[in-house]
mmCIF file of C-alpha atoms in Angstrom:
data_model
loop_
_atom_site.group_PDB
_atom_site.id
_atom_site.type_symbol
_atom_site.label_atom_id
_atom_site.label_comp_id
_atom_site.label_asym_id
_atom_site.label_seq_id
_atom_site.Cartn_x
_atom_site.Cartn_y
_atom_site.Cartn_z
ATOM 1 C CA MET A 1 -54.673 -206.822 79.060
ATOM 2 C CA CYS A 2 -52.508 -207.610 82.120
ATOM 3 C CA SER A 3 -53.022 -204.123 83.593
ATOM 4 C CA LYS A 4 -56.795 -204.486 83.164
ATOM 5 C CA ILE A 5 -56.813 -207.823 85.001
ATOM 6 C CA CYS A 6 -54.620 -206.463 87.800
ATOM 7 C CA SER A 7 -56.936 -203.467 88.193
ATOM 8 C CA GLN A 8 -59.950 -205.748 88.456
ATOM 9 C CA VAL A 9 -58.221 -207.949 91.008
ATOM 10 C CA ARG A 10 -57.168 -204.989 93.155
ATOM 11 C CA THR A 11 -60.755 -203.755 93.142
ATOM 12 C CA ALA A 12 -61.893 -207.196 94.282
ATOM 13 C CA LEU A 13 -59.240 -207.242 96.992
ATOM 14 C CA SER A 14 -60.505 -203.961 98.391
ATOM 15 C CA ARG A 15 -63.949 -205.513 98.905
ATOM 16 C CA SER A 16 -63.158 -208.991 100.141
ATOM 17 C CA THR A 17 -60.589 -211.324 101.645
ATOM 18 C CA THR A 18 -57.697 -212.203 99.377
ATOM 19 C CA ARG A 19 -58.096 -215.596 97.696
ATOM 20 C CA LEU A 20 -55.595 -217.960 96.157
ATOM 21 C CA GLU A 21 -57.107 -217.146 92.745
ATOM 22 C CA ASP A 22 -56.394 -213.443 93.345
ATOM 23 C CA LEU A 23 -52.751 -214.089 94.148
ATOM 24 C CA ALA A 24 -52.371 -216.253 91.065
ATOM 25 C CA LYS A 25 -53.795 -213.477 88.851
ATOM 26 C CA LEU A 26 -51.585 -210.819 90.435
ATOM 27 C CA ALA A 27 -48.512 -212.983 89.918
ATOM 28 C CA GLY A 28 -49.518 -214.009 86.396
ATOM 29 C CA VAL A 29 -49.332 -217.717 87.189
ATOM 30 C CA SER A 30 -51.755 -220.599 87.428
ATOM 31 C CA ILE A 31 -53.581 -221.375 90.680
ATOM 32 C CA SER A 32 -51.676 -224.633 90.985
ATOM 33 C CA THR A 33 -48.326 -222.800 90.643
ATOM 34 C CA ALA A 34 -49.369 -220.262 93.276
ATOM 35 C CA SER A 35 -50.350 -223.087 95.613
ATOM 36 C CA ARG A 36 -47.061 -224.912 95.074
ATOM 37 C CA ALA A 37 -45.128 -221.689 95.712
ATOM 38 C CA LEU A 38 -46.940 -221.094 98.988
ATOM 39 C CA ASN A 39 -46.037 -224.626 100.004
ATOM 40 C CA ASP A 40 -42.369 -224.008 99.066
ATOM 41 C CA SER A 41 -42.431 -226.716 96.426
ATOM 42 C CA PRO A 42 -39.104 -227.365 94.621
ATOM 43 C CA ALA A 43 -41.150 -227.487 91.389
ATOM 44 C CA VAL A 44 -41.385 -223.654 91.492
ATOM 45 C CA ASN A 45 -38.277 -221.532 90.949
ATOM 46 C CA ALA A 46 -37.023 -219.254 93.728
ATOM 47 C CA ARG A 47 -37.845 -215.984 91.957
ATOM 48 C CA THR A 48 -41.491 -216.963 91.439
ATOM 49 C CA LYS A 49 -41.791 -218.093 95.066
ATOM 50 C CA GLN A 50 -40.372 -214.806 96.323
ATOM 51 C CA ALA A 51 -42.777 -212.805 94.164
ATOM 52 C CA ILE A 52 -45.807 -214.789 95.364
ATOM 53 C CA TRP A 53 -44.761 -214.654 99.037
ATOM 54 C CA LYS A 54 -44.296 -210.888 98.701
ATOM 55 C CA LEU A 55 -47.764 -210.507 97.197
ATOM 56 C CA ALA A 56 -49.227 -212.699 99.939
ATOM 57 C CA ARG A 57 -47.748 -210.443 102.618
ATOM 58 C CA GLU A 58 -48.789 -207.226 100.864
ATOM 59 C CA HIS A 59 -52.400 -208.393 100.451
ATOM 60 C CA ASP A 60 -52.771 -210.073 103.851
ATOM 61 C CA TYR A 61 -53.272 -213.514 102.371
ATOM 62 C CA PRO A 62 -53.181 -216.028 105.258
ATOM 63 C CA PHE A 63 -50.448 -218.134 103.716
ATOM 64 C CA ARG A 64 -49.178 -219.381 107.107
ATOM 65 C CA ARG A 65 -51.964 -221.960 107.010
ATOM 66 C CA HIS A 66 -50.015 -223.709 104.232
ATOM 67 C CA MET A 67 -46.947 -224.032 106.465
ATOM 68 C CA PRO A 68 -46.233 -226.972 108.771
ATOM 69 C CA SER A 69 -47.159 -225.984 112.327
ATOM 70 C CA GLY A 70 -45.890 -227.172 115.675
ATOM 71 C CA PRO A 71 -47.886 -229.518 117.913
ATOM 72 C CA MET A 72 -49.742 -226.624 119.554
ATOM 73 C CA GLY A 73 -49.779 -224.195 116.626
ATOM 74 C CA ALA A 74 -47.552 -221.135 117.073
ATOM 75 C CA ASP A 75 -48.885 -217.580 117.066
ATOM 76 C CA ALA A 76 -46.010 -216.532 114.785
ATOM 77 C CA THR A 77 -42.734 -217.748 113.317
ATOM 78 C CA LEU A 78 -39.514 -215.764 113.645
ATOM 79 C CA ALA A 79 -36.377 -216.503 111.611
ATOM 80 C CA LEU A 80 -32.879 -216.172 113.060
ATOM 81 C CA VAL A 81 -29.974 -215.477 110.690
ATOM 82 C CA VAL A 82 -26.269 -215.201 111.599
ATOM 83 C CA PRO A 83 -24.163 -213.047 109.201
ATOM 84 C CA ARG A 84 -20.650 -214.318 108.602
ATOM 85 C CA PRO A 85 -18.025 -212.368 110.601
ATOM 86 C CA GLN A 86 -15.295 -210.635 108.600
ATOM 87 C CA GLY A 87 -12.698 -213.100 107.387
ATOM 88 C CA ARG A 88 -13.981 -216.175 109.222
ATOM 89 C CA GLU A 89 -16.955 -218.510 109.612
ATOM 90 C CA GLY A 90 -19.961 -217.561 111.695
ATOM 91 C CA ARG A 91 -20.303 -220.218 114.388
ATOM 92 C CA LEU A 92 -23.440 -220.829 116.393
ATOM 93 C CA PHE A 93 -21.460 -222.957 118.855
ATOM 94 C CA ASP A 94 -19.555 -219.867 120.041
ATOM 95 C CA PRO A 95 -20.383 -219.799 123.785
ATOM 96 C CA PHE A 96 -21.818 -216.287 123.765
ATOM 97 C CA MET A 97 -23.840 -216.951 120.620
ATOM 98 C CA LEU A 98 -25.351 -219.990 122.329
ATOM 99 C CA GLU A 99 -26.265 -217.857 125.347
ATOM 100 C CA LEU A 100 -27.859 -215.249 123.097
ATOM 101 C CA LEU A 101 -29.684 -217.916 121.084
ATOM 102 C CA ALA A 102 -31.038 -219.325 124.345
ATOM 103 C CA GLY A 103 -32.263 -215.856 125.342
ATOM 104 C CA VAL A 104 -34.044 -215.371 122.014
ATOM 105 C CA SER A 105 -35.515 -218.890 122.122
ATOM 106 C CA GLU A 106 -36.887 -218.422 125.626
ATOM 107 C CA ALA A 107 -38.409 -215.060 124.698
ATOM 108 C CA ALA A 108 -39.994 -216.565 121.570
ATOM 109 C CA ARG A 109 -41.454 -219.423 123.597
ATOM 110 C CA GLN A 110 -42.922 -217.019 126.149
ATOM 111 C CA ARG A 111 -44.628 -215.142 123.316
ATOM 112 C CA GLY A 112 -45.962 -218.351 121.714
ATOM 113 C CA CYS A 113 -43.664 -218.150 118.683
ATOM 114 C CA ASP A 114 -41.684 -220.712 116.749
ATOM 115 C CA LEU A 115 -38.041 -219.857 116.074
ATOM 116 C CA LEU A 116 -36.508 -220.923 112.760
ATOM 117 C CA VAL A 117 -32.678 -220.973 112.758
ATOM 118 C CA SER A 118 -31.459 -220.470 109.192
ATOM 119 C CA HIS A 119 -28.434 -222.096 107.589
ATOM 120 C CA PHE A 120 -27.969 -218.929 105.523
ATOM 121 C CA SER A 121 -24.986 -216.659 106.341
ATOM 122 C CA PRO A 122 -25.334 -213.340 104.450
ATOM 123 C CA THR A 123 -22.291 -211.289 103.435
ATOM 124 C CA SER A 124 -23.835 -208.563 101.235
ATOM 125 C CA TYR A 125 -26.907 -206.380 100.726
ATOM 126 C CA GLU A 126 -28.160 -208.800 98.081
ATOM 127 C CA ASP A 127 -27.848 -211.632 100.593
ATOM 128 C CA LEU A 128 -29.872 -209.640 103.136
ATOM 129 C CA VAL A 129 -32.617 -209.045 100.583
ATOM 130 C CA SER A 130 -32.640 -212.760 99.798
ATOM 131 C CA ALA A 131 -32.838 -213.611 103.513
ATOM 132 C CA MET A 132 -35.930 -211.432 103.820
ATOM 133 C CA THR A 133 -37.739 -212.347 100.609
ATOM 134 C CA THR A 134 -37.222 -216.098 100.885
ATOM 135 C CA SER A 135 -38.482 -216.229 104.469
ATOM 136 C CA ARG A 136 -42.153 -216.682 105.197
ATOM 137 C CA ALA A 137 -41.560 -215.768 108.837
ATOM 138 C CA GLU A 138 -43.244 -212.727 110.367
ATOM 139 C CA GLY A 139 -39.831 -211.222 111.120
ATOM 140 C CA VAL A 140 -36.082 -211.872 110.969
ATOM 141 C CA ILE A 141 -33.516 -211.461 113.752
ATOM 142 C CA PHE A 142 -29.942 -210.977 112.532
ATOM 143 C CA LEU A 143 -27.415 -211.982 115.196
ATOM 144 C CA GLY A 144 -24.498 -209.673 114.424
ATOM 145 C CA GLN A 145 -23.718 -206.846 112.035
ATOM 146 C CA SER A 146 -20.404 -208.099 110.645
ATOM 147 C CA SER A 147 -19.502 -205.550 107.922
ATOM 148 C CA LEU A 148 -23.148 -205.066 106.914
ATOM 149 C CA HIS A 149 -23.992 -201.787 108.685
ATOM 150 C CA GLY A 150 -24.408 -199.905 105.404
ATOM 151 C CA ALA A 151 -26.367 -202.779 103.885
ATOM 152 C CA PHE A 152 -28.769 -202.847 106.858
ATOM 153 C CA ASN A 153 -29.279 -199.084 106.493
ATOM 154 C CA ARG A 154 -30.149 -199.662 102.859
ATOM 155 C CA LEU A 155 -32.420 -202.630 103.605
ATOM 156 C CA VAL A 156 -34.562 -200.748 106.135
ATOM 157 C CA GLN A 157 -35.623 -198.299 103.423
ATOM 158 C CA THR A 158 -37.779 -201.021 101.851
ATOM 159 C CA GLU A 159 -38.128 -203.693 104.547
ATOM 160 C CA ALA A 160 -39.285 -203.239 108.148
ATOM 161 C CA ARG A 161 -39.567 -206.816 109.380
ATOM 162 C CA PHE A 162 -36.113 -207.208 110.918
ATOM 163 C CA VAL A 163 -34.029 -206.322 113.951
ATOM 164 C CA VAL A 164 -30.264 -206.670 114.483
ATOM 165 C CA TRP A 165 -28.184 -207.702 117.485
ATOM 166 C CA GLY A 166 -25.033 -205.583 117.496
ATOM 167 C CA ALA A 167 -23.408 -202.239 118.205
ATOM 168 C CA GLN A 168 -25.113 -198.873 117.994
ATOM 169 C CA LEU A 169 -23.294 -197.000 115.239
ATOM 170 C CA PRO A 170 -23.375 -193.470 113.775
ATOM 171 C CA ASP A 171 -26.134 -192.768 111.207
ATOM 172 C CA GLN A 172 -27.877 -196.044 112.118
ATOM 173 C CA ALA A 173 -31.333 -196.155 110.524
ATOM 174 C CA TYR A 174 -32.309 -199.720 111.415
ATOM 175 C CA CYS A 175 -33.393 -201.077 114.811
ATOM 176 C CA CYS A 176 -30.549 -202.610 116.778
ATOM 177 C CA VAL A 177 -30.363 -204.219 120.219
ATOM 178 C CA GLY A 178 -26.983 -204.699 121.873
ATOM 179 C CA SER A 179 -24.827 -204.121 124.915
ATOM 180 C CA ASP A 180 -23.250 -200.866 126.016
ATOM 181 C CA ASN A 181 -19.848 -201.997 124.778
ATOM 182 C CA ILE A 182 -18.084 -198.688 125.386
ATOM 183 C CA ALA A 183 -19.192 -198.621 129.022
ATOM 184 C CA GLY A 184 -18.164 -202.257 129.399
ATOM 185 C CA GLY A 185 -14.659 -201.665 128.080
ATOM 186 C CA ARG A 186 -14.350 -198.582 130.275
ATOM 187 C CA ARG A 187 -15.511 -200.399 133.431
ATOM 188 C CA ALA A 188 -13.107 -203.290 132.900
ATOM 189 C CA THR A 189 -10.110 -201.021 132.369
ATOM 190 C CA LEU A 190 -10.939 -198.624 135.212
ATOM 191 C CA HIS A 191 -11.258 -201.587 137.568
ATOM 192 C CA LEU A 192 -7.696 -202.606 136.759
ATOM 193 C CA THR A 193 -6.395 -199.070 137.198
ATOM 194 C CA ARG A 194 -8.037 -198.917 140.646
ATOM 195 C CA LEU A 195 -6.119 -202.093 141.511
ATOM 196 C CA GLY A 196 -2.899 -200.260 140.673
ATOM 197 C CA ARG A 197 -2.304 -201.808 137.234
ATOM 198 C CA LYS A 198 -0.536 -199.358 134.916
ATOM 199 C CA ARG A 199 0.574 -201.411 131.884
ATOM 200 C CA ILE A 200 -2.747 -202.749 130.619
ATOM 201 C CA VAL A 201 -3.087 -204.764 127.401
ATOM 202 C CA PHE A 202 -6.178 -204.690 125.197
ATOM 203 C CA LEU A 203 -6.460 -208.125 123.602
ATOM 204 C CA GLY A 204 -8.997 -208.537 120.801
ATOM 205 C CA ASP A 205 -9.989 -208.246 117.151
ATOM 206 C CA LEU A 206 -10.719 -204.583 116.325
ATOM 207 C CA ASP A 207 -12.725 -205.288 113.147
ATOM 208 C CA PRO A 208 -16.087 -206.294 114.655
ATOM 209 C CA PRO A 209 -18.094 -203.216 115.730
ATOM 210 C CA GLU A 210 -18.620 -204.538 119.289
ATOM 211 C CA ALA A 211 -14.892 -205.131 119.874
ATOM 212 C CA MET A 212 -14.072 -201.753 118.355
ATOM 213 C CA GLN A 213 -16.362 -200.096 120.911
ATOM 214 C CA ARG A 214 -14.872 -202.096 123.790
ATOM 215 C CA HIS A 215 -11.465 -200.859 122.676
ATOM 216 C CA ARG A 216 -12.806 -197.297 122.672
ATOM 217 C CA GLY A 217 -13.936 -197.746 126.285
ATOM 218 C CA TYR A 218 -10.446 -199.027 127.126
ATOM 219 C CA LEU A 219 -8.864 -195.909 125.633
ATOM 220 C CA GLU A 220 -11.283 -193.629 127.490
ATOM 221 C CA ALA A 221 -10.442 -195.331 130.790
ATOM 222 C CA LEU A 222 -6.693 -194.965 130.219
ATOM 223 C CA GLY A 223 -7.195 -191.257 129.635
ATOM 224 C CA HIS A 224 -9.349 -190.940 132.746
ATOM 225 C CA ALA A 225 -6.627 -192.643 134.808
ATOM 226 C CA GLY A 226 -3.874 -190.467 133.335
ATOM 227 C CA LEU A 227 -2.186 -193.399 131.606
ATOM 228 C CA GLY A 228 -0.729 -193.053 128.133
ATOM 229 C CA VAL A 229 -1.638 -195.263 125.182
ATOM 230 C CA ASP A 230 1.132 -197.685 124.173
ATOM 231 C CA SER A 231 0.601 -199.322 120.778
ATOM 232 C CA ASP A 232 2.628 -202.340 121.964
ATOM 233 C CA LEU A 233 -0.179 -203.052 124.438
ATOM 234 C CA ILE A 234 -2.932 -203.221 121.799
ATOM 235 C CA VAL A 235 -2.765 -206.802 120.565
ATOM 236 C CA ASP A 236 -4.886 -208.438 117.864
ATOM 237 C CA ALA A 237 -6.648 -211.718 118.613
ATOM 238 C CA HIS A 238 -9.717 -213.385 117.084
ATOM 239 C CA PHE A 239 -12.604 -214.503 119.280
ATOM 240 C CA GLU A 240 -11.046 -217.933 119.818
ATOM 241 C CA VAL A 241 -9.031 -219.431 122.674
ATOM 242 C CA GLU A 242 -6.217 -220.608 120.380
ATOM 243 C CA SER A 243 -5.840 -217.228 118.656
ATOM 244 C CA ALA A 244 -5.683 -215.377 121.972
ATOM 245 C CA GLU A 245 -3.193 -217.878 123.369
ATOM 246 C CA ALA A 246 -0.900 -217.426 120.363
ATOM 247 C CA SER A 247 -1.141 -213.628 120.543
ATOM 248 C CA MET A 248 -0.303 -213.630 124.252
ATOM 249 C CA ASP A 249 2.613 -216.023 123.645
ATOM 250 C CA SER A 250 3.992 -213.585 121.061
ATOM 251 C CA LEU A 251 3.636 -210.636 123.434
ATOM 252 C CA ILE A 252 5.490 -212.494 126.197
ATOM 253 C CA ARG A 253 8.289 -213.600 123.829
ATOM 254 C CA ARG A 254 8.800 -210.000 122.713
ATOM 255 C CA GLY A 255 9.486 -209.051 126.314
ATOM 256 C CA VAL A 256 6.745 -206.423 126.518
ATOM 257 C CA ASP A 257 6.105 -205.371 130.116
ATOM 258 C CA PHE A 258 2.457 -205.528 131.260
ATOM 259 C CA ASP A 259 0.495 -206.179 134.451
ATOM 260 C CA GLY A 260 -3.120 -206.291 133.263
ATOM 261 C CA VAL A 261 -5.145 -207.578 130.307
ATOM 262 C CA VAL A 262 -8.579 -206.389 129.169
ATOM 263 C CA CYS A 263 -10.009 -208.949 126.741
ATOM 264 C CA ALA A 264 -12.732 -208.451 124.116
ATOM 265 C CA SER A 265 -14.377 -211.775 125.109
ATOM 266 C CA ASP A 266 -14.201 -214.538 127.692
ATOM 267 C CA GLN A 267 -12.753 -216.955 125.122
ATOM 268 C CA ILE A 268 -9.926 -214.490 124.530
ATOM 269 C CA ALA A 269 -9.445 -214.123 128.286
ATOM 270 C CA LEU A 270 -9.212 -217.900 128.717
ATOM 271 C CA GLY A 271 -6.532 -218.043 126.014
ATOM 272 C CA ALA A 272 -4.603 -215.253 127.743
ATOM 273 C CA VAL A 273 -4.724 -217.050 131.095
ATOM 274 C CA ARG A 274 -3.520 -220.316 129.522
ATOM 275 C CA ALA A 275 -0.537 -218.575 127.926
ATOM 276 C CA LEU A 276 0.383 -216.747 131.136
ATOM 277 C CA GLN A 277 0.146 -219.878 133.267
ATOM 278 C CA ARG A 278 2.298 -221.820 130.825
ATOM 279 C CA GLU A 279 4.983 -219.170 131.340
ATOM 280 C CA LYS A 280 4.589 -219.561 135.111
ATOM 281 C CA ALA A 281 3.116 -216.073 135.476
ATOM 282 C CA SER A 282 0.651 -215.809 138.360
ATOM 283 C CA VAL A 283 -2.909 -214.761 137.559
ATOM 284 C CA PRO A 284 -3.789 -212.472 139.274
ATOM 285 C CA GLY A 285 -0.559 -212.097 141.280
ATOM 286 C CA ASP A 286 1.575 -210.934 138.344
ATOM 287 C CA VAL A 287 -1.095 -210.097 135.783
ATOM 288 C CA SER A 288 -4.810 -209.317 136.241
ATOM 289 C CA VAL A 289 -7.142 -210.532 133.476
ATOM 290 C CA ILE A 290 -10.706 -209.432 132.686
ATOM 291 C CA GLY A 291 -12.973 -210.966 130.034
ATOM 292 C CA PHE A 292 -16.226 -209.896 128.389
ATOM 293 C CA ASP A 293 -19.537 -211.843 128.021
ATOM 294 C CA ASN A 294 -19.888 -213.781 131.309
ATOM 295 C CA VAL A 295 -20.437 -217.085 129.512
ATOM 296 C CA PRO A 296 -20.915 -220.130 131.816
ATOM 297 C CA PHE A 297 -17.315 -221.374 131.714
ATOM 298 C CA SER A 298 -16.024 -218.009 133.009
ATOM 299 C CA ARG A 299 -17.113 -218.815 136.565
ATOM 300 C CA TYR A 300 -15.646 -222.333 136.483
ATOM 301 C CA SER A 301 -12.216 -221.598 134.985
ATOM 302 C CA ARG A 302 -9.166 -221.508 137.227
ATOM 303 C CA PRO A 303 -8.905 -218.800 138.305
ATOM 304 C CA ALA A 304 -12.564 -217.854 137.815
ATOM 305 C CA LEU A 305 -12.760 -214.967 135.333
ATOM 306 C CA THR A 306 -13.630 -211.438 136.251
ATOM 307 C CA THR A 307 -15.771 -210.343 133.305
ATOM 308 C CA ILE A 308 -18.329 -207.949 131.856
ATOM 309 C CA ALA A 309 -21.804 -209.486 131.814
ATOM 310 C CA GLN A 310 -24.257 -209.012 128.957
ATOM 311 C CA ASP A 311 -27.879 -209.740 129.888
ATOM 312 C CA THR A 312 -28.783 -212.241 127.162
ATOM 313 C CA LEU A 313 -32.254 -212.955 128.587
ATOM 314 C CA LYS A 314 -33.167 -209.267 128.426
ATOM 315 C CA ALA A 315 -31.576 -209.017 124.994
ATOM 316 C CA GLY A 316 -33.699 -211.939 123.768
ATOM 317 C CA ARG A 317 -36.888 -210.338 125.093
ATOM 318 C CA LEU A 318 -36.066 -207.050 123.388
ATOM 319 C CA LEU A 319 -35.212 -208.647 120.039
ATOM 320 C CA VAL A 320 -38.436 -210.667 119.971
ATOM 321 C CA SER A 321 -40.694 -207.872 121.210
ATOM 322 C CA LYS A 322 -39.299 -205.428 118.659
ATOM 323 C CA LEU A 323 -40.640 -207.681 115.905
ATOM 324 C CA ILE A 324 -43.881 -208.900 117.426
ATOM 325 C CA ASP A 325 -45.061 -205.612 118.910
ATOM 326 C CA ALA A 326 -44.198 -203.542 115.842
ATOM 327 C CA GLY A 327 -47.280 -204.874 114.059
ATOM 328 C CA GLY A 328 -45.535 -204.994 110.684
ATOM 329 C CA ASP A 329 -44.132 -201.468 111.008
ATOM 330 C CA ALA A 330 -40.520 -200.518 111.619
ATOM 331 C CA ALA A 331 -39.160 -202.328 114.675
ATOM 332 C CA GLY A 332 -38.664 -199.061 116.586
ATOM 333 C CA ARG A 333 -35.789 -197.394 118.366
ATOM 334 C CA SER A 334 -32.536 -199.114 119.156
ATOM 335 C CA GLU A 335 -31.846 -200.118 122.751
ATOM 336 C CA ARG A 336 -28.814 -201.016 124.876
ATOM 337 C CA VAL A 337 -28.652 -203.611 127.636
ATOM 338 C CA PRO A 338 -26.292 -202.889 130.563
ATOM 339 C CA ALA A 339 -22.712 -204.170 130.633
ATOM 340 C CA ASP A 340 -22.025 -204.975 134.275
ATOM 341 C CA LEU A 341 -18.696 -205.817 135.925
ATOM 342 C CA ILE A 342 -18.635 -209.253 137.614
ATOM 343 C CA VAL A 343 -15.630 -209.470 139.941
ATOM 344 C CA ARG A 344 -14.084 -212.911 140.429
ATOM 345 C CA GLU A 345 -10.596 -214.294 141.023
ATOM 346 C CA SER A 346 -8.644 -213.428 137.866
ATOM 347 C CA CYS A 347 -8.119 -209.742 138.628
ATOM 348 C CA GLY A 348 -7.257 -210.047 142.347
ATOM 349 C CA GLY A 349 -9.769 -207.618 143.770
#
């Protein structure tokens, strides 16, 4: 009986615009339940809502008219989701994340889109599926890969309405926008070698894909300069000022000799500078320090930070356009934004 009804409804859908009654029949629910689901009513369970939203998308039902709209009525709504980094909380108040969020927001505004920032912080493939199926947005931007590279590859086999900010990785099947992290790490390290620095620390957390690639650029630059790799100079630090400060304190107390520091972020660089200055080491006289991100505080710190800039405005435009211009298809090829060296006071040249 159900298959007969579904067949009749599909035939009707091929001849005319999808109606609320059609969705209700396809979902096997009452019209009132379908209406409540489209309006995200708490009276309908999550599984039923997801099924009805999926049917609405598949059959081009204009369910956005049921959603609250902004004062001017947006052309589309995009959702922004931040996966939780490995072993710690994902924080939107991270300075670089705020810069990237601003870039995405500005790009969305220029394209006439609303941007919905989700509270949800996925940690698994199942979480990613939930993030997609519970969102009525036209597309989802994930800010960061965390440890979800394999899960994103799996998700893109059945879902095209997403794009990821992060590193370009081997066997990547999904669309990703990010910086050229390897080139950035290489440029920072080569700059220090040209200044005559020979004992250069890499300070950063090697778990995140972006930091791992920055470390790879560091290693490539050491090889290019004919400098050996010393494991004592590769120092772990999370993307936080306090963590970097503690790691640098430990390195100094161990008596390790160094004259340069390449940091995986500007926050890490600021922590390194604080630790060095507390020990009365001159920056850049004794030790040159380079950060990564070019967040606003980097130019106002003392000394002002030499850093690698990521173009967050361009990144925002790419992330938004990948979703809007795809027309419901796969978001397209991955792209890199340049990682440019910005020379300021902290490296001495």
